[in-house]
Short mmCIF file of C-alpha atoms in Angstrom, two decimals:
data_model
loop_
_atom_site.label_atom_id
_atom_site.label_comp_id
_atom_site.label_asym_id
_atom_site.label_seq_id
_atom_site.Cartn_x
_atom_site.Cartn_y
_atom_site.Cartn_z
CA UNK A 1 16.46 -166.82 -184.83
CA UNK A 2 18.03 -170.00 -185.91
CA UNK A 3 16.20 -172.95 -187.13
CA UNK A 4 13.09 -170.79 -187.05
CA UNK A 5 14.67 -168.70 -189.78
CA UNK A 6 16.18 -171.48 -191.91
CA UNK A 7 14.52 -171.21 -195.43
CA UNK A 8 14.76 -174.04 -198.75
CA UNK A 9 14.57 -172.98 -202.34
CA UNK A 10 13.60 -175.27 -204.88
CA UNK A 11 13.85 -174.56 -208.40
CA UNK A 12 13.44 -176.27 -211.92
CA UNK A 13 16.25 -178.93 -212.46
CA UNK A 14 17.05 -176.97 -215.87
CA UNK A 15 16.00 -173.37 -216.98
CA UNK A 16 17.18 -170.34 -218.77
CA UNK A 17 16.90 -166.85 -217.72
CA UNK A 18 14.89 -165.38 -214.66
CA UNK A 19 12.20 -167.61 -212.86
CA UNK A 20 9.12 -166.10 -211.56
CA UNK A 21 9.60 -165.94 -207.52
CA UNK A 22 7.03 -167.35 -205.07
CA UNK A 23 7.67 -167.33 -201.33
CA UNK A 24 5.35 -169.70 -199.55
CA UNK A 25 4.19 -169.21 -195.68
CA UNK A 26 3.15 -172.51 -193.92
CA UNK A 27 -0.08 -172.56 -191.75
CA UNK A 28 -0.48 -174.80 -188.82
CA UNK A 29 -2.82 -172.16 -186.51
CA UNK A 30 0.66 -170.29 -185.57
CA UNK A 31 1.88 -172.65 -183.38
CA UNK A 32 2.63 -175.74 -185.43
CA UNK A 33 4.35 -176.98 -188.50
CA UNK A 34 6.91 -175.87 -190.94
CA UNK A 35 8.58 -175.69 -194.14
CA UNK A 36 9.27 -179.23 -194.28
CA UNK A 37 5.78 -180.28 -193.44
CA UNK A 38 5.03 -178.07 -196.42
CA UNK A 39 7.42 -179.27 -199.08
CA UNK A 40 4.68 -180.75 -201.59
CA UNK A 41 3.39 -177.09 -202.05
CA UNK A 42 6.75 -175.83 -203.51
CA UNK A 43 7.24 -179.11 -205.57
CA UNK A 44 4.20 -178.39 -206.96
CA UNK A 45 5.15 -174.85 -207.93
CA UNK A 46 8.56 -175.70 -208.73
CA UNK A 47 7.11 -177.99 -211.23
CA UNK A 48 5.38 -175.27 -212.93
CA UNK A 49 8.16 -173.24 -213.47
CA UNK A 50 8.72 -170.97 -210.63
CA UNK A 51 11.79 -170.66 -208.17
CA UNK A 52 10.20 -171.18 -204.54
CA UNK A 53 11.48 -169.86 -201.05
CA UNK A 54 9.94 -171.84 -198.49
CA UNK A 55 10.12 -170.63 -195.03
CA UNK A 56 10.06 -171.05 -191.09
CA UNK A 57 8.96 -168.14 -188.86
CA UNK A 58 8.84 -168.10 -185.06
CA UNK A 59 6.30 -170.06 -183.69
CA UNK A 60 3.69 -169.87 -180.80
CA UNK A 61 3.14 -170.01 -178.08
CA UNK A 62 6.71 -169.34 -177.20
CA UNK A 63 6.24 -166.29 -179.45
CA UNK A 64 3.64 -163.84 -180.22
CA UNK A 65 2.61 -161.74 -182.40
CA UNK A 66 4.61 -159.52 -183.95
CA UNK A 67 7.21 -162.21 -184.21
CA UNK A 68 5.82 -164.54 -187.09
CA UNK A 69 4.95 -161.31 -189.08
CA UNK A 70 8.20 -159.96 -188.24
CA UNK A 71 9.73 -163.12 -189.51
CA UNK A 72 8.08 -162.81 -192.60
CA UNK A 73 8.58 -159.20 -193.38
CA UNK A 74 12.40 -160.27 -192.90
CA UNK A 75 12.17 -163.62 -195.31
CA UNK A 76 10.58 -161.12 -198.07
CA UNK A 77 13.59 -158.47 -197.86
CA UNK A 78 16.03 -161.34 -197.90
CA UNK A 79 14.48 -162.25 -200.78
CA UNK A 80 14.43 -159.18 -202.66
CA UNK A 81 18.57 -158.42 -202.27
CA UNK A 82 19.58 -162.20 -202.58
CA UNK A 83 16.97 -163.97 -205.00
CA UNK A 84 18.62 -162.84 -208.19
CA UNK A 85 21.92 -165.20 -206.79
CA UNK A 86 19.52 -168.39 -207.36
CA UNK A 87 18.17 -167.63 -210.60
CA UNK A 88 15.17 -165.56 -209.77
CA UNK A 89 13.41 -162.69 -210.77
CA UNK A 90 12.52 -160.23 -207.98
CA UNK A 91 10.12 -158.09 -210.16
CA UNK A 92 7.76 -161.21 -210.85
CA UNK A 93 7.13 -162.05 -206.81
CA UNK A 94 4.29 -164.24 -205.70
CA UNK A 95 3.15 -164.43 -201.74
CA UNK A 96 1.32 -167.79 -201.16
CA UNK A 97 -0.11 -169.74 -197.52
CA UNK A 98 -2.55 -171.59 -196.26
CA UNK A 99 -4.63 -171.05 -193.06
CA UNK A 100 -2.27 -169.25 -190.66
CA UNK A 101 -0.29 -168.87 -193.84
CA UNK A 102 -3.10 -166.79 -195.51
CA UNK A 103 -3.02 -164.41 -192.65
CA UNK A 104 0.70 -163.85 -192.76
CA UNK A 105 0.53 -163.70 -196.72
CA UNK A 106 -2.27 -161.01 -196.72
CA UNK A 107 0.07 -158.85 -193.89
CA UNK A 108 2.48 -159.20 -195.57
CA UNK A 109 1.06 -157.35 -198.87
CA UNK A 110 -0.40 -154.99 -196.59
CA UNK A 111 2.85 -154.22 -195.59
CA UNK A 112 3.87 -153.65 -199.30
CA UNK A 113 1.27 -151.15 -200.29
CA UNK A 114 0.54 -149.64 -196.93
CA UNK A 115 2.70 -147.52 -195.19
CA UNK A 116 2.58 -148.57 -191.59
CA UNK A 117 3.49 -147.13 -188.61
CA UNK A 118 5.11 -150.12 -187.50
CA UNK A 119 9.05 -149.97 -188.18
CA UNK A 120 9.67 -153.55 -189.89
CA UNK A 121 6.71 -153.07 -192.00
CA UNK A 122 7.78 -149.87 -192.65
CA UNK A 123 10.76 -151.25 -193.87
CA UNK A 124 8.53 -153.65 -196.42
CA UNK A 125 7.02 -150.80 -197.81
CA UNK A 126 10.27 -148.68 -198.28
CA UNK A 127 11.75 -151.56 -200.18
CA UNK A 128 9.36 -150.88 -203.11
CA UNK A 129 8.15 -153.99 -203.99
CA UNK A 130 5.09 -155.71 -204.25
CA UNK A 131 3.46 -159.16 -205.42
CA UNK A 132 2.03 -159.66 -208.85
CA UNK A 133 -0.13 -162.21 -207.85
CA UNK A 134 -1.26 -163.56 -203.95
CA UNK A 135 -2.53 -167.06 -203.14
CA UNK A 136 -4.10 -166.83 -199.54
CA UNK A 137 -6.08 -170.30 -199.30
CA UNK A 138 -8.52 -170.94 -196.14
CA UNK A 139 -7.25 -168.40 -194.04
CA UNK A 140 -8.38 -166.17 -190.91
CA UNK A 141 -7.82 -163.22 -191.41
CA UNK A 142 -9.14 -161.70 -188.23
CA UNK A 143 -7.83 -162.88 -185.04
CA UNK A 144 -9.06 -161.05 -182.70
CA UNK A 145 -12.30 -161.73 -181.81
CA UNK A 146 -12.90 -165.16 -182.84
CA UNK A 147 -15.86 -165.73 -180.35
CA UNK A 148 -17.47 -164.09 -183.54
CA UNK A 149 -18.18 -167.14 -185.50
CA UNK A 150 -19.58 -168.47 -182.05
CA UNK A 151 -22.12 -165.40 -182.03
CA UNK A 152 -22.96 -165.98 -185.46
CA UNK A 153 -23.85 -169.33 -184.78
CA UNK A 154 -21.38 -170.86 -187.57
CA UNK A 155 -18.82 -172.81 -185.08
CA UNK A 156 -19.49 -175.62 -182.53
CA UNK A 157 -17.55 -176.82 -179.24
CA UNK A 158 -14.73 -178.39 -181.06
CA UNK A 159 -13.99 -175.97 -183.83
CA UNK A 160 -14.41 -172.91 -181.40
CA UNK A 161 -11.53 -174.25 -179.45
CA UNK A 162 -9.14 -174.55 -182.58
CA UNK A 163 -9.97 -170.86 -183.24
CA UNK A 164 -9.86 -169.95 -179.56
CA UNK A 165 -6.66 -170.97 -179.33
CA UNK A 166 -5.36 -169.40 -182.64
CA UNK A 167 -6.65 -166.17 -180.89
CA UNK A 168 -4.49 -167.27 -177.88
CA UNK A 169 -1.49 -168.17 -179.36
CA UNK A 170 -1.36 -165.46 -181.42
CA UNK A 171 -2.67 -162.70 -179.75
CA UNK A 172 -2.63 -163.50 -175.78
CA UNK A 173 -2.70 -160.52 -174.36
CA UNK A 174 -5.29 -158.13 -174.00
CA UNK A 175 -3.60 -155.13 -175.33
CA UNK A 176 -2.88 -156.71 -178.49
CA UNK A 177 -6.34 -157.99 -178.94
CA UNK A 178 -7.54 -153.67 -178.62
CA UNK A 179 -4.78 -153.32 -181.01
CA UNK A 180 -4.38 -156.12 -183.02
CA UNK A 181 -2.53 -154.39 -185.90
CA UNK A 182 -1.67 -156.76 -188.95
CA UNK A 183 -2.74 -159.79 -186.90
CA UNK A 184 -6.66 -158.58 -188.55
CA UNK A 185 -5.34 -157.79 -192.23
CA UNK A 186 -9.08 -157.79 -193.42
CA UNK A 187 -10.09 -155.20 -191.31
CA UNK A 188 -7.10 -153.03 -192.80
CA UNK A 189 -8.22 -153.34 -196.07
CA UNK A 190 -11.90 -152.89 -195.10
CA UNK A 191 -11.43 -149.23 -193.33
CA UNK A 192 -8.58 -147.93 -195.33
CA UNK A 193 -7.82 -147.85 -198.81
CA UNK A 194 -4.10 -148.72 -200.21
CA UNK A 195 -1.41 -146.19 -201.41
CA UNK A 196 -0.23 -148.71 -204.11
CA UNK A 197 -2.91 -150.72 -205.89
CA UNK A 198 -3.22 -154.79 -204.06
CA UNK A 199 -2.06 -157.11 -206.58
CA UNK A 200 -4.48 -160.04 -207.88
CA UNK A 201 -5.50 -162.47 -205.49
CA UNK A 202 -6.86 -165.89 -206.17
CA UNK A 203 -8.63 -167.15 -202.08
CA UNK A 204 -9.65 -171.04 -202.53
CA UNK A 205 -11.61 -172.64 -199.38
CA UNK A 206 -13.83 -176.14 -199.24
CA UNK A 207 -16.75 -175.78 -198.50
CA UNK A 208 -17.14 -177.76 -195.34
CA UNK A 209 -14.43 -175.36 -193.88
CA UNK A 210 -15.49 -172.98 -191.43
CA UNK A 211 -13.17 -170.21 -192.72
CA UNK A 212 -15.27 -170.04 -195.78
CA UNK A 213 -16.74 -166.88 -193.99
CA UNK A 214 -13.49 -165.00 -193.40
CA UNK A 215 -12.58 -166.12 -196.73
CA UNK A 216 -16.03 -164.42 -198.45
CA UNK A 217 -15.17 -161.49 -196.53
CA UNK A 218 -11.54 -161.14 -197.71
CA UNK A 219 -12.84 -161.25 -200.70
CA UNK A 220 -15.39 -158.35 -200.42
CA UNK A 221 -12.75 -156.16 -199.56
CA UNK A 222 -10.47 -156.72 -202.12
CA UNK A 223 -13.44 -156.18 -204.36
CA UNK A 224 -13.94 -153.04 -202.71
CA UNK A 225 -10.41 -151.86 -203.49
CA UNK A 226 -10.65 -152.48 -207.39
CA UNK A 227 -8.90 -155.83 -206.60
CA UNK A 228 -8.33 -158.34 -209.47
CA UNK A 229 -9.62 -161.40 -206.86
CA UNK A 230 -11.24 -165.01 -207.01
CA UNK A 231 -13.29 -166.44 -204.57
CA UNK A 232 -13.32 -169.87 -205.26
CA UNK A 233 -15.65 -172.65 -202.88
CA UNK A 234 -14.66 -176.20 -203.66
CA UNK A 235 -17.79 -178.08 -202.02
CA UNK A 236 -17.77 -180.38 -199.86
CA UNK A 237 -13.75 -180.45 -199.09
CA UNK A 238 -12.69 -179.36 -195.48
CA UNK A 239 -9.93 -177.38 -194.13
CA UNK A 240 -6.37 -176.69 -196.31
CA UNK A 241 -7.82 -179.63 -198.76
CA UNK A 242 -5.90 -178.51 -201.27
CA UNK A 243 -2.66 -180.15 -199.61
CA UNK A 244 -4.62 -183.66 -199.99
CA UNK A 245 -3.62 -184.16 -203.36
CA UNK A 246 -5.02 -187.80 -204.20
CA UNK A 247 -8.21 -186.00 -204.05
CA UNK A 248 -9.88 -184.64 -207.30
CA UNK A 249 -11.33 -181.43 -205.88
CA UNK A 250 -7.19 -180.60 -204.86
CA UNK A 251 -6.30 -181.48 -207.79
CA UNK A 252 -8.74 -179.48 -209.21
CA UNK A 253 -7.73 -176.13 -206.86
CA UNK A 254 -4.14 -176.30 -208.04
CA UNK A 255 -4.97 -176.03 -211.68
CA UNK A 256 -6.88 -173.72 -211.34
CA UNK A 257 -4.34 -171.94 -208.99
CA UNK A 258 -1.54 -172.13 -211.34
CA UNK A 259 -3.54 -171.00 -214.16
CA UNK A 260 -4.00 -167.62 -212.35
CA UNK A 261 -0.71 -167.14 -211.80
CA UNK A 262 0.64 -168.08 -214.79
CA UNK A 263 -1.59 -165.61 -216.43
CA UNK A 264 -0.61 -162.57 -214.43
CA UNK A 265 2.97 -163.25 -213.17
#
């Protein structure tokens, strides 16, 4: 899909052997942004050692769910014949994304270790691969149904709207909000247990972020599955703080980040 399917890889100037592989998703409520909006994250990860793919998907609302999914799901299987060409090591993969990100990083693994009816995830799961370690940060990971947080009394006017029209954008029609599919990964996980274990799964969020709720609940269910995952609140920090890196709490989240990884990768 041209530009919209345009990847970068960044790598260590020098190394020997295999690197470590992390593909990164960019957020931006799945209508906005892109891989070079994102380019800190895989300098930062670069740094440390591992060979990054960053990536564009198909955006909204000219496209809908499936498409970004879809988009993904392709970018991983790309990755898996062609990585070993740049230097990387397809049996050490990492998924990582922020936000919208975090939603297409946890379909994605669903897609791994679940084998869904739907034929391009099908075609994830065939493939035989999954991720050692996940990094979803401050993501929703139910869209359908957003008006929930407005039930529950945890949203006002202005941050309803932002996750009304994630809900829009994403899912506009009402068919696909009956049947949302892998737009609501932790509802898959909640009612229906893996055929290959979930890998590891470190899920940061500040604490002034509204998302902290999906974020707790993620969590849960990955606990309920035997899941090797960290829920970690920074206080006080708001939405995907963890790109503001002047700040000490971001600073903070990426050490902390890495040092998960590093241990299980």
């Amino acid at each position: 899909h041209g530009d919209a399917n345009l990847c970068d890889i960044w790598r260590p100037e020098s190394f020997s052997g295999s690197l470590p592989v992390v593909l990164y998703i960019h957020g931006g409520g799945f209508r906005s942004l892109s891989k070079d909006s994102h380019w800190i994250m895989a300098l930062i990860l670069a740094r440390r050692g591992y060979l990054v793919v960053n990536i564009n998907y198909r955006l909204s609302p000219e496209h809908a769910y499936p498409a970004h999914i879809q988009d993904a799901c392709s970018a991983w299987l790309w990755i898996l014949e062609n990585i070993s060409d740049y230097g990387g090591d397809s049996s050490r993969m990492v998924i990582a994304g922020e936000s919208a990100g975090a939603n297409l990083t946890m379909a994605l693994t669903i897609a791994c270790c679940y084998p869904r009816p739907e034929p391009w995830a099908r075609e994830v799961y065939e493939a035989g691969v999954v991720p050692r370690v996940i990094l979803p940060a401050c993501g929703l990971y139910q869209v359908s149904d957003v008006k929930r947080y407005l039930r529950a009394g945890h949203s006002n006017r202005f941050s309803q709207a932002v996750l009304d029209d994630c809900e829009d954008c994403y899912l506009p029609e009402p068919t696909q909000r009956q049947q949302p599919g892998l737009a609501d990964p932790v509802c898959i996980i909640e009612n229906e247990a893996p055929t290959r274990p979930l890998p590891a799964a470190f899920l940061p969020v500040g604490g002034w972020d509204l998302l902290k709720e999906d974020n707790r609940r993620m969590t849960q269910a990955l606990w309920s599955r035997g899941v090797d995952a960290m829920d970690r609140l920074y206080p006080r920090e708001v939405h995907a703080f963890h790109a503001l890196i002047f700040r000490k709490q971001a600073r903070q989240c990426w050490r902390e980040m890495l040092e998960f990884m590093d241990g299980r990768v």
